[in-house]
Tab-separated table of C-alpha atoms and ligand atoms in Angstrom:
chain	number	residue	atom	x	y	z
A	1	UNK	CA	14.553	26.004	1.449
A	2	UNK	CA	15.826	28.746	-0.727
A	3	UNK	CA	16.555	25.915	-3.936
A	4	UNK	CA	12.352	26.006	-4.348
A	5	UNK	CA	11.251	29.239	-3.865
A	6	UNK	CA	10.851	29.270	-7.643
A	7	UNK	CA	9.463	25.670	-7.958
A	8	UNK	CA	10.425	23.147	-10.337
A	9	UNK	CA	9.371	21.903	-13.726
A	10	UNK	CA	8.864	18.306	-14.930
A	11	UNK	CA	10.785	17.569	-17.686
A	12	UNK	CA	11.419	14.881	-19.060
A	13	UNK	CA	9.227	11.804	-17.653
A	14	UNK	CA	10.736	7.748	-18.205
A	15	UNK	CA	7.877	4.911	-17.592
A	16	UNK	CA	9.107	1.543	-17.096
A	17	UNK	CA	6.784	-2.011	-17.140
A	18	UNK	CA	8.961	-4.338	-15.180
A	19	UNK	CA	8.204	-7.911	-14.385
A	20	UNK	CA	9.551	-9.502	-11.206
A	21	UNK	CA	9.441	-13.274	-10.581
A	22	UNK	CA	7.641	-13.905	-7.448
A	23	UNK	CA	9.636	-16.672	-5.528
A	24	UNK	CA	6.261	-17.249	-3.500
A	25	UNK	CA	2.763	-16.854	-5.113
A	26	UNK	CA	0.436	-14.661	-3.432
A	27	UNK	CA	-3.541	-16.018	-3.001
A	28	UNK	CA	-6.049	-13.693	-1.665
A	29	UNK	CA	-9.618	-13.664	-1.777
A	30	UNK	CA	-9.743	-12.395	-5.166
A	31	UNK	CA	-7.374	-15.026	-7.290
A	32	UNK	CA	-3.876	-15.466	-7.308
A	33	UNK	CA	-1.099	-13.105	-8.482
A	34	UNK	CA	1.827	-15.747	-9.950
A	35	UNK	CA	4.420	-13.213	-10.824
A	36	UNK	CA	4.109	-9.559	-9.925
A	37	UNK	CA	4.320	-7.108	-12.807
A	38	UNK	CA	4.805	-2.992	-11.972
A	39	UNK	CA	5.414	0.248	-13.623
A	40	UNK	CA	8.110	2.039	-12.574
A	41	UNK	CA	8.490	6.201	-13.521
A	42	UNK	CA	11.655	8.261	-13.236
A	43	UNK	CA	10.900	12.551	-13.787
A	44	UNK	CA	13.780	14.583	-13.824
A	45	UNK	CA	13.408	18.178	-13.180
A	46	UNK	CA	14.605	21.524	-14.630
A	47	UNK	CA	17.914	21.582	-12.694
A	48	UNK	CA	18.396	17.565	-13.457
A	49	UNK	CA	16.892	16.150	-10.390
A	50	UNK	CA	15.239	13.321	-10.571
A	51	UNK	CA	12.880	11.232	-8.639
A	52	UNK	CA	11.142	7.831	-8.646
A	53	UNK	CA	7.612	6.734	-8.196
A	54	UNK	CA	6.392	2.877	-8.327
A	55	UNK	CA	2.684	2.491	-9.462
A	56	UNK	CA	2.168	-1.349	-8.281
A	57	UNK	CA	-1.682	-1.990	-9.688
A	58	UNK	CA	-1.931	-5.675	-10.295
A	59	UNK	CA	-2.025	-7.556	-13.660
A	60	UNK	CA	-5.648	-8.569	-13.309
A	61	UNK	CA	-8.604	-6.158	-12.817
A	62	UNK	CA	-9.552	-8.334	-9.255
A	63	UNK	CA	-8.456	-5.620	-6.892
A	64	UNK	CA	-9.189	-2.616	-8.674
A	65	UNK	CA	-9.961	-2.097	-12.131
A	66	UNK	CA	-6.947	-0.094	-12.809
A	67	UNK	CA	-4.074	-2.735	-14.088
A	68	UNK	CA	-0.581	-2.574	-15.155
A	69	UNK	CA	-1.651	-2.258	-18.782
A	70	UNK	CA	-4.450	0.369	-17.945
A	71	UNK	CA	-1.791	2.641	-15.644
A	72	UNK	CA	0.198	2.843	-19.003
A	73	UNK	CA	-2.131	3.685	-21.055
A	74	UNK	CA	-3.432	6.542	-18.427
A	75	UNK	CA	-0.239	7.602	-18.208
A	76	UNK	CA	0.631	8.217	-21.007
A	77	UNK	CA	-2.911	9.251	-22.680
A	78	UNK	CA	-4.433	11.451	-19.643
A	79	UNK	CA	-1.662	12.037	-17.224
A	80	UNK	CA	2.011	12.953	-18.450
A	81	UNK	CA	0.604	15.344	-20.612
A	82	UNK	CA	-0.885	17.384	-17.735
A	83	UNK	CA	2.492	17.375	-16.284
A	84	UNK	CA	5.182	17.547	-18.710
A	85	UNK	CA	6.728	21.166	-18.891
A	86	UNK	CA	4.586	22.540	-16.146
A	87	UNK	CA	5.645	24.734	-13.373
A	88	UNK	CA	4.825	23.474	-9.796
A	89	UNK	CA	5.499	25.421	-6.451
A	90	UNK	CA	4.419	22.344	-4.001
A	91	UNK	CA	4.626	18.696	-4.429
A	92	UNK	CA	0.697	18.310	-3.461
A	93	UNK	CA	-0.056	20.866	-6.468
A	94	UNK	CA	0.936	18.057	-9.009
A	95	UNK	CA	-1.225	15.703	-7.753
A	96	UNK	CA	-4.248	18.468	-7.436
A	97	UNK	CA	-3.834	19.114	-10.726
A	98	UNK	CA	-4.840	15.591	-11.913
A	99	UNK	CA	-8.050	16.253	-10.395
A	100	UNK	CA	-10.073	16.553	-13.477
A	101	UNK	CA	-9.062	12.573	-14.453
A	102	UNK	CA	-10.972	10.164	-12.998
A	103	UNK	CA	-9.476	6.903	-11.783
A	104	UNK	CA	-6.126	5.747	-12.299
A	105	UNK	CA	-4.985	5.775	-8.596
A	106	UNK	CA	-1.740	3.945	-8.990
A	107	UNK	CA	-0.364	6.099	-12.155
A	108	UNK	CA	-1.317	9.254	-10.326
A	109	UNK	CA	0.647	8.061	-7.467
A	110	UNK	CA	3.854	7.169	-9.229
A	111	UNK	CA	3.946	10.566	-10.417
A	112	UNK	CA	2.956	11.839	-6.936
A	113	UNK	CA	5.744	10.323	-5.081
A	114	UNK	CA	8.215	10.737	-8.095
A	115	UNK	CA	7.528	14.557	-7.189
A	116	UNK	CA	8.119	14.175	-3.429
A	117	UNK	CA	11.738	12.652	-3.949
A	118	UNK	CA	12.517	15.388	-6.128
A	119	UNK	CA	11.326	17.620	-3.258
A	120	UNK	CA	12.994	15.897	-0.710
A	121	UNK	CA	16.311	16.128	-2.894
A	122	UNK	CA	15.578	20.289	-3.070
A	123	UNK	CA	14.314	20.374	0.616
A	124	UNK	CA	17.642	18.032	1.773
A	125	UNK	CA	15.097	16.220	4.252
A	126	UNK	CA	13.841	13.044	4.073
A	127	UNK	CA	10.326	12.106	2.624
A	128	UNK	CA	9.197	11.536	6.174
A	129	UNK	CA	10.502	15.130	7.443
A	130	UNK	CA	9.089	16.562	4.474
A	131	UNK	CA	5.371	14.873	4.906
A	132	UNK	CA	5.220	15.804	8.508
A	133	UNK	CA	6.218	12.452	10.301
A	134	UNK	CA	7.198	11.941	14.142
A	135	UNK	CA	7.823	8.147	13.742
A	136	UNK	CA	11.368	7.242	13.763
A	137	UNK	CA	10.692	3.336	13.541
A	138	UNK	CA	7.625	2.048	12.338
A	139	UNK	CA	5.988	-1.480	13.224
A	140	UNK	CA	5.431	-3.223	11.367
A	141	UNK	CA	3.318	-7.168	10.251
A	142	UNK	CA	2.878	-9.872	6.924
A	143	UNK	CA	0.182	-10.456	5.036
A	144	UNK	CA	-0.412	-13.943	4.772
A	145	UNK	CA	-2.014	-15.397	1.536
A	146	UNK	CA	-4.167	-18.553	1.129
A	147	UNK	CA	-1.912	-21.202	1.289
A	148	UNK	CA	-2.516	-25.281	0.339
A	149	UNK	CA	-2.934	-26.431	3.894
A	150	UNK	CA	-3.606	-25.546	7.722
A	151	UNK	CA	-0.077	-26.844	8.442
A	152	UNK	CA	1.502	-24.621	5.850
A	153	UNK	CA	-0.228	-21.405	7.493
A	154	UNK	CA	0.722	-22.646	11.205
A	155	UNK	CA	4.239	-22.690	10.088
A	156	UNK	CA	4.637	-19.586	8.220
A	157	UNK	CA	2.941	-17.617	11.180
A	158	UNK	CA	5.556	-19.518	13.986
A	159	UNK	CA	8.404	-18.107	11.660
A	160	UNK	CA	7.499	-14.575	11.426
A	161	UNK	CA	6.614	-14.222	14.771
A	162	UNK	CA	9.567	-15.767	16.063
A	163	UNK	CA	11.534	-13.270	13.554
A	164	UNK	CA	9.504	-9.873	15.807
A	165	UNK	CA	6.662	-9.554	13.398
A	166	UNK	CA	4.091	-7.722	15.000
A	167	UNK	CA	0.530	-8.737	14.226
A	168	UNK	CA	-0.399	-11.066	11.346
A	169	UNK	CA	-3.168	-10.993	8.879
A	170	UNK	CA	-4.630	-13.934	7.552
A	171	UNK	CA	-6.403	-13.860	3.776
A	172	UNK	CA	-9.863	-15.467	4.030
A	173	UNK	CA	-11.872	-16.567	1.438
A	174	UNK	CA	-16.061	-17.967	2.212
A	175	UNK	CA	-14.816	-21.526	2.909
A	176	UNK	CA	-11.285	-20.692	4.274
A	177	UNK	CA	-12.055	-18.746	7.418
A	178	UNK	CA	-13.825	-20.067	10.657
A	179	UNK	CA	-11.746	-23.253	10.790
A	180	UNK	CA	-8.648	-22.045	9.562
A	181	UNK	CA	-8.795	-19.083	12.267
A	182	UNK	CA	-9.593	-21.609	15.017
A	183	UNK	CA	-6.433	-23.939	14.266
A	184	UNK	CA	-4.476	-20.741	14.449
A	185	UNK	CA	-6.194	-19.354	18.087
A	186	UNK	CA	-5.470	-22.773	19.241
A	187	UNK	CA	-1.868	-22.727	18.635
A	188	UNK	CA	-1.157	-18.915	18.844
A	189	UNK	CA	-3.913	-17.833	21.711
A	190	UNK	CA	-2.041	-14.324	22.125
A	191	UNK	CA	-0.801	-12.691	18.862
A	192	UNK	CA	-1.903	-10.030	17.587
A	193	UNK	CA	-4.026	-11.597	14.450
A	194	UNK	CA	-6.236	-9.672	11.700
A	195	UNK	CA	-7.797	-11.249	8.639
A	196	UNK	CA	-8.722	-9.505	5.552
A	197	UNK	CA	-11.434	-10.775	2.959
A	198	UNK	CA	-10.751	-8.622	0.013
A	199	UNK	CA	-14.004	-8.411	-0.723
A	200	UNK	CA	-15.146	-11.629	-1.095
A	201	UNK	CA	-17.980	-12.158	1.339
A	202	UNK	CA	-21.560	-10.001	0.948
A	203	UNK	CA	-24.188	-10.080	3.812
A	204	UNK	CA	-25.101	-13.627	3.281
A	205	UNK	CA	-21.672	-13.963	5.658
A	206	UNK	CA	-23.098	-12.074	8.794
A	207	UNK	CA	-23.050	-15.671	10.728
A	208	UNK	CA	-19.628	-16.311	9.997
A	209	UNK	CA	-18.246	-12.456	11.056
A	210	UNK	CA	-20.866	-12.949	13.958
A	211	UNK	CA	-18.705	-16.444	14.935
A	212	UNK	CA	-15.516	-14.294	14.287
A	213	UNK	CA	-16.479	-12.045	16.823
A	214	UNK	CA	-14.840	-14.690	19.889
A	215	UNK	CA	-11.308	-14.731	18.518
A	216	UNK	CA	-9.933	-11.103	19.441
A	217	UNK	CA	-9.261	-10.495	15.656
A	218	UNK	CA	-7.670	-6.782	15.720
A	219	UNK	CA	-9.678	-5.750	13.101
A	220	UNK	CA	-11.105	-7.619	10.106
A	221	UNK	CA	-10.455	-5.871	6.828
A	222	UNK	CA	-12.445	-5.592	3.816
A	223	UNK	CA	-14.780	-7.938	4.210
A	224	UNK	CA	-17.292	-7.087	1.607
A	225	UNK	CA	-17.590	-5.186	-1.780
A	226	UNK	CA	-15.258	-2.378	-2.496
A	227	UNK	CA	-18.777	-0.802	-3.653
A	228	UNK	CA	-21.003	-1.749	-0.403
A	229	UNK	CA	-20.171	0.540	2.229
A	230	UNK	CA	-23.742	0.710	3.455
A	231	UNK	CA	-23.436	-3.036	3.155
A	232	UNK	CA	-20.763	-2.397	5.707
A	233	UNK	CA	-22.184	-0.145	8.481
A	234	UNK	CA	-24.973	-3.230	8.622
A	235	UNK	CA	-22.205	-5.440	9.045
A	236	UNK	CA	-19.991	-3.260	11.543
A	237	UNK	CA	-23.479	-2.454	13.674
A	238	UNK	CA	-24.042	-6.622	14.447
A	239	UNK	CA	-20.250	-7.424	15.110
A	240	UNK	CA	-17.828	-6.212	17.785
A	241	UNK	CA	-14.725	-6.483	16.231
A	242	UNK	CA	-13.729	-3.247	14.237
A	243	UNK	CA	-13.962	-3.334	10.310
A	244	UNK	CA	-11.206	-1.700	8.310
A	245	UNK	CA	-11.623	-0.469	4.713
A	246	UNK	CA	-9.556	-0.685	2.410
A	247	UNK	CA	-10.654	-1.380	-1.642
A	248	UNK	CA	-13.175	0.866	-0.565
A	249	UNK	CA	-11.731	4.074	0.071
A	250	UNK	CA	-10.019	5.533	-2.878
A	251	UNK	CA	-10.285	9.367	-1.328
A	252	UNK	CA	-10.282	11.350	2.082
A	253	UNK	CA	-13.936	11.898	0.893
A	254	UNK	CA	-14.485	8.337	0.909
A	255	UNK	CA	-12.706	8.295	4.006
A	256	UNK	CA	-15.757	10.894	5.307
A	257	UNK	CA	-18.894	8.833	4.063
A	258	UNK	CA	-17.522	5.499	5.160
A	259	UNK	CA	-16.741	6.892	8.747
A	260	UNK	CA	-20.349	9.049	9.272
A	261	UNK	CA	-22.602	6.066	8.277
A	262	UNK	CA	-20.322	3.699	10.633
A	263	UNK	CA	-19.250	1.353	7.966
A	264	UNK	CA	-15.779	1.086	9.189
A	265	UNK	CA	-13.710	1.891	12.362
A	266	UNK	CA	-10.434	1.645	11.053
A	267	UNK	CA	-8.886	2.486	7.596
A	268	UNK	CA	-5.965	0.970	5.457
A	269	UNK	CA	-4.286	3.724	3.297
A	270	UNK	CA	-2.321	2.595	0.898
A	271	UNK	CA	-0.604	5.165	-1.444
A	272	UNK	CA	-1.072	3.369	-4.398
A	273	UNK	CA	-5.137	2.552	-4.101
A	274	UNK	CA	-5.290	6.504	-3.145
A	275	UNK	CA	-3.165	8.409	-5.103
A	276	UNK	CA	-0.389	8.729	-3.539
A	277	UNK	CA	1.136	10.006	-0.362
A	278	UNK	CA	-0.821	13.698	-0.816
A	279	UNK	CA	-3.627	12.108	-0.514
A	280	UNK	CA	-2.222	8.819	1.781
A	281	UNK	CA	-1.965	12.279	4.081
A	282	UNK	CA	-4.915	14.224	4.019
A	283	UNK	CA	-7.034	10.388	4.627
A	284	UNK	CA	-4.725	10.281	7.684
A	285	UNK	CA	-5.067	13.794	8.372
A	286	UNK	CA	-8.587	13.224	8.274
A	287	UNK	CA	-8.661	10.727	10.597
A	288	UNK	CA	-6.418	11.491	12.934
A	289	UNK	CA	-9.114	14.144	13.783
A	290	UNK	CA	-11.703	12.340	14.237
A	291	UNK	CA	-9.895	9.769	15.992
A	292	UNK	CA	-10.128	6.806	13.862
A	293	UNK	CA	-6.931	4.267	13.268
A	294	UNK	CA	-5.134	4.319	9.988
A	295	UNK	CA	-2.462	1.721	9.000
A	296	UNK	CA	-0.770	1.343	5.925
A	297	UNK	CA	-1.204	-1.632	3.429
A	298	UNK	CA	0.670	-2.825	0.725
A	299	UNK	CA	0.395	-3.867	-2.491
A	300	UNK	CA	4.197	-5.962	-3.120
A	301	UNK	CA	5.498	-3.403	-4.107
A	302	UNK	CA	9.446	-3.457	-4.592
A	303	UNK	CA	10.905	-1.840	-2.479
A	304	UNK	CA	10.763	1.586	-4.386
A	305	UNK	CA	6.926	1.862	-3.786
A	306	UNK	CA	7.960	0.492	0.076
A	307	UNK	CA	9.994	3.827	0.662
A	308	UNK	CA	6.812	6.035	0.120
A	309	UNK	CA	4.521	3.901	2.487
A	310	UNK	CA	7.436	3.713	5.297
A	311	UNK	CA	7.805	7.102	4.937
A	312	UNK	CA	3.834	7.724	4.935
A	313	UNK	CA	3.585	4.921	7.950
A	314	UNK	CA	5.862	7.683	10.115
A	315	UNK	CA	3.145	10.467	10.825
A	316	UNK	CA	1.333	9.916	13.987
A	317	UNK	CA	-2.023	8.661	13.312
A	318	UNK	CA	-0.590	5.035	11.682
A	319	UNK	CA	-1.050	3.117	15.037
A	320	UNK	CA	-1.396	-0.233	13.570
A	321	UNK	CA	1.501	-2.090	12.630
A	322	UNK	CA	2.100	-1.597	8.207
A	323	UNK	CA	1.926	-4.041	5.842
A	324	UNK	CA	5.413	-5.126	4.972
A	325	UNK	CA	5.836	-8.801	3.729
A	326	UNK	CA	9.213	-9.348	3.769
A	327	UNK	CA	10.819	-8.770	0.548
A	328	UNK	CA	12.885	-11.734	0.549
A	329	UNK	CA	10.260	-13.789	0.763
A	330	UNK	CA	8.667	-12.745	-2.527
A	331	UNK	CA	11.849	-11.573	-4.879
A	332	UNK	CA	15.254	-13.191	-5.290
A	333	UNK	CA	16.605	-9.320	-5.021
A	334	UNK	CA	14.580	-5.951	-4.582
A	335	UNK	CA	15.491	-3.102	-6.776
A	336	UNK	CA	16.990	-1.406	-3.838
A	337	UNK	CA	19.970	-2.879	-1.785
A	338	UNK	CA	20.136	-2.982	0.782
A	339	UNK	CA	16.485	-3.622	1.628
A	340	UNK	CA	14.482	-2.569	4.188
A	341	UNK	CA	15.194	-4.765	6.662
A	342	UNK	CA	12.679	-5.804	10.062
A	343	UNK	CA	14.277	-5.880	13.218
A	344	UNK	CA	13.766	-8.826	15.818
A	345	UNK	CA	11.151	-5.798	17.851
A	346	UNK	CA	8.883	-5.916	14.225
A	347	UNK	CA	10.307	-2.388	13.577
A	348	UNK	CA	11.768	-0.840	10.431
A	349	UNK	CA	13.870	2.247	10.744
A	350	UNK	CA	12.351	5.177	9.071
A	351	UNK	CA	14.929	6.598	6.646
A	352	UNK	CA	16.379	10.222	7.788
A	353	UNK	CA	18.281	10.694	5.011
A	354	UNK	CA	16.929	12.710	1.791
A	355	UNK	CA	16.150	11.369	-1.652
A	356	UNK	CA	14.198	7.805	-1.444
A	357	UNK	CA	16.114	6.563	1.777
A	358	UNK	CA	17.216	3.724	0.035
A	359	UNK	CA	20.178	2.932	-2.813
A	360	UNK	CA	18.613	2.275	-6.382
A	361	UNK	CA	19.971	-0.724	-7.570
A	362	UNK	CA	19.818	0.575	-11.629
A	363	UNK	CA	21.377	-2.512	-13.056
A	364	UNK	CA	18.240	-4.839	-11.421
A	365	UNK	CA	15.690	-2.079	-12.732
A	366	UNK	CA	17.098	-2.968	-16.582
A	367	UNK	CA	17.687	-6.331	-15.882
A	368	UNK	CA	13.946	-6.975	-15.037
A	369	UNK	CA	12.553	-4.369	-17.779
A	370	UNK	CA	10.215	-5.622	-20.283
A	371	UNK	CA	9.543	-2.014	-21.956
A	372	UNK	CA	9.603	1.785	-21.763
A	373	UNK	CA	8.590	4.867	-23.117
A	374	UNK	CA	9.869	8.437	-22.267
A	375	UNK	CA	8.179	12.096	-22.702
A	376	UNK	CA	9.778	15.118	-22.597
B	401	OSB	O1	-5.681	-6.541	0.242
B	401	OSB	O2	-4.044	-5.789	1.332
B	401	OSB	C1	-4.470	-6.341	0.334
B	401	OSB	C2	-1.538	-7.370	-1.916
B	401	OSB	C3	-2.097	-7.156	-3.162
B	401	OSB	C4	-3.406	-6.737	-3.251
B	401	OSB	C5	-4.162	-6.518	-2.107
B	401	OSB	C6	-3.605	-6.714	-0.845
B	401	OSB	C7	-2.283	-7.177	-0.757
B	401	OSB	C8	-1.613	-7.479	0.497
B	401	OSB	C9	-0.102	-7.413	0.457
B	401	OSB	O3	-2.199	-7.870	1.484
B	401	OSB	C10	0.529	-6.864	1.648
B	401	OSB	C11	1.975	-6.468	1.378
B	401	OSB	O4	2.242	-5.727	0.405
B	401	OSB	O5	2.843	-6.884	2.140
B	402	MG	MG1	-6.638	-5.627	1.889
């Protein structure tokens, strides 16, 4: 521990807008993402270390109204400057000092977990050691978008679960729900199945969550406006199955108000929609205490971003199975080979090793560049 004792500066900063072809489109409850666009940073330290972060906001301003083109521009504008040539003694110090910028959850967390793989370089422990984690395999379940038919959903459920996926979530959409979910009880009475609405449904919907109620859904996730949380404790106080937040909760102090007024039992943290892993942490710190289930979502992210929520998925709170898509089904190649890879239990292997975990595959990072700008 003696290579930190006098910190580390950032300096020199490299942001990258990539765009990856997405083999399979993805169709949720709030449009369709066709090809999956992310910004990629690299910071390199004092002593030449250098560490990666993956901000994976979407294209479109559907999920949050930070995009790809936004996360530049606060980047670059608001947040590099804050950064560049300062002197930090802890990884969580970086991301407290972007306290005084609002928004911008994704750019804030590139640079957050860019900082804890330098750290975990200087440290020589992995990013899981380093963050506290006890987990050394972490289960693990796919998100399943709106696809063109009943059939089509049937079939891609049979093949993950035969593969060891362990629960799977179901995108619903007002009109693509109660139906749907009933074909699927029918042919798959026991798995472990979740849906998630993305915010598509307002209190109108109470009959159709009050219907959902009789198919043992583990938990059905954001099913109203990333705004309405008192929308949601209405909604959580007529149904029995648990609600998890996720577009809602950007903070652990959104974590607090959503859990006191009861609009959620569970919560999805996703690095990238909070921040990063400092705060991914002190949500699931947070939590943990008050004895309420975290689990961590996803946004496709290559596998870069991936590293940070596998690592985040191994503290001890994350009960629920993480959102992991396979890769493979989405990109002809990740930017890191090998890729994480599922095993037939629904597990992944939680890296041990320091750095990112994974191997950097640099000549797919240029290959799929469309620009980049450095600071220093
Ligand atoms: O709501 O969880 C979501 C992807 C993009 C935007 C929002 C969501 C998702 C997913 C993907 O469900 C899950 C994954 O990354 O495997
Ligand atoms: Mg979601």
């Amino acid at each position: 521990m003696s290579l930190h004792k006098n910190g580390f500066t950032i300096k020199r900063v490299e942001v990258r807008l990539l765009e990856l072809p997405l083999i399979t489109k993805f169709v949720t409850g709030f449009g369709s993402i066709d090809h999956k666009e992310t910004v990629l940073l690299k910071i390199t330290n004092a002593d030449g270390i250098i560490g990666w972060g993956e901000a994976a906001a979407l294209s479109l301003p559907n999920y949050s109204p930070e995009t790809i083109q936004t996360t530049l521009i606060g980047l670059k504008e608001y947040l590099l400057p804050f950064v560049i040539n300062k002197k930090f003694e802890k990884p969580q110090e970086v991301y407290e000092s972007l306290s005084t910028v609002k928004g911008f959850s994704f750019a804030k967390a590139a640079i957050d977990c860019a900082v804890w793989m330098i750290y975990s370089t200087m440290t020589n422990e992995s990013l899981s050691i380093n963050l506290g984690g006890i987990r050394k395999k972490i289960g693990v379940g796919e998100s399943i978008g709106i696809k063109k038919s009943v059939e089509e959903t049937l079939d891609e459920i049979s093949l993950r679960v035969n593969q060891g996926y362990q629960r799977i979530k179901i995108k619903i959409k007002p009109g693509w729900d109660i139906a749907l979910i009933e074909k699927i009880r029918n042919k798959f009475p026991d798995i472990v199945l979740m849906v998630d609405g993305n915010s598509s449904y307002t209190l109108k919907d109470v009959k159709t969550f009050e219907y959902l109620d009789k198919f043992k859904l583990l938990m059905i996730e954001q099913p109203l406006g990333d705004t309405d949380i008192i929308d949601h404790s209405v909604l959580q106080n007529k149904i029995k199955t648990p609600i998890c937040l996720d577009e809602s909760i950007l903070s652990v102090e959104d974590a607090r108000k959503a859990i006191d007024i009861g609009a959620c039992k569970i919560i999805n943290i996703k690095p990238g929609r909070v921040g990063g892993i400092t705060e991914g942490k002190k949500i699931h710190d947070y939590c943990y205490k008050k004895n309420i289930g975290v689990w961590c979502g996803g946004m496709l992210e290559s596998g870069i971003g991936r590293a940070f929520n596998i690592a985040l998925s191994s503290l001890a709170g994350f009960k629920y199975p993480a959102d992991m898509s396979p890769s493979s089904f989405y990109y002809k190649e990740d930017l890191i080979d090998p890729t994480y890879e599922v095993g037939g239990d629904g597990f992944i292997k939680v890296p041990d090793v320091p750095k990112l975990g994974y191997n950097i595959k640099m000549h797919r990072i240029n290959k799929y560049t469309k620009g980049k700008f450095s600071i220093s």
